[in-house]
């Protein structure tokens, strides 16, 4: 029976991969279809001719240059702030014993149970009271730290042997120097995995920018793409698909480049040697 399970698993895995990738293939297929054509009738799986002008038309009409720059600024700003807050918090919870540590860890775990959508309205109201509505800071501020980031990094830092931490103290390293010189390098897989999760989440985020960003100058790529779909394209599906491909390309390229680190980090804490 085991011999039958292996080929069956391969077949099911191949089917799952094809079904997962087909929407992306169809997006690219539509993006290179002749302008003015219809995706509803007469379009084959293999294109007979390619029309790459759809990409230039989508870039100009959707103002994707400004949107991509805003997306990079907001996404990397959030990631930088999250790393600056999550790494020290995870370090303290993993390597120090102090009163209230259990309560703090419980609060972190409780935050994981609260859907982010549940806090959108109160956060939006508070942000407007501070005068940060329709600003880039308003897009970044609610995400300066991450409960899942603290939890992931804490689990990785717990796996660092006590002997290594004791050797760092023996060498005269203080807590901050130990964090920078020992803990962060040994936690690199989890830091890389969390960084990619953060980038994927906030690059593709649509709901929060929809609430906060009202000026075209600060709109992020998903919001710009939605407005482009509603306002300008009509039935120009090739241009819309080309815009979607442009918006999706950075995260796909990033994933392909960092796939090995992402898989190592998501596989769980490594036992440091």
Tab-separated table of C-alpha atoms in Angstrom, residues 35 90 110 120 164 233:
chain	number	residue	atom	x	y	z
A	35	UNK	CA	-5.575	45.180	-27.055
A	90	UNK	CA	11.427	38.610	21.531
A	110	UNK	CA	-3.899	36.874	22.911
A	120	UNK	CA	-9.766	48.651	12.083
A	164	UNK	CA	26.547	30.131	23.921
A	233	UNK	CA	-10.387	50.189	-18.017
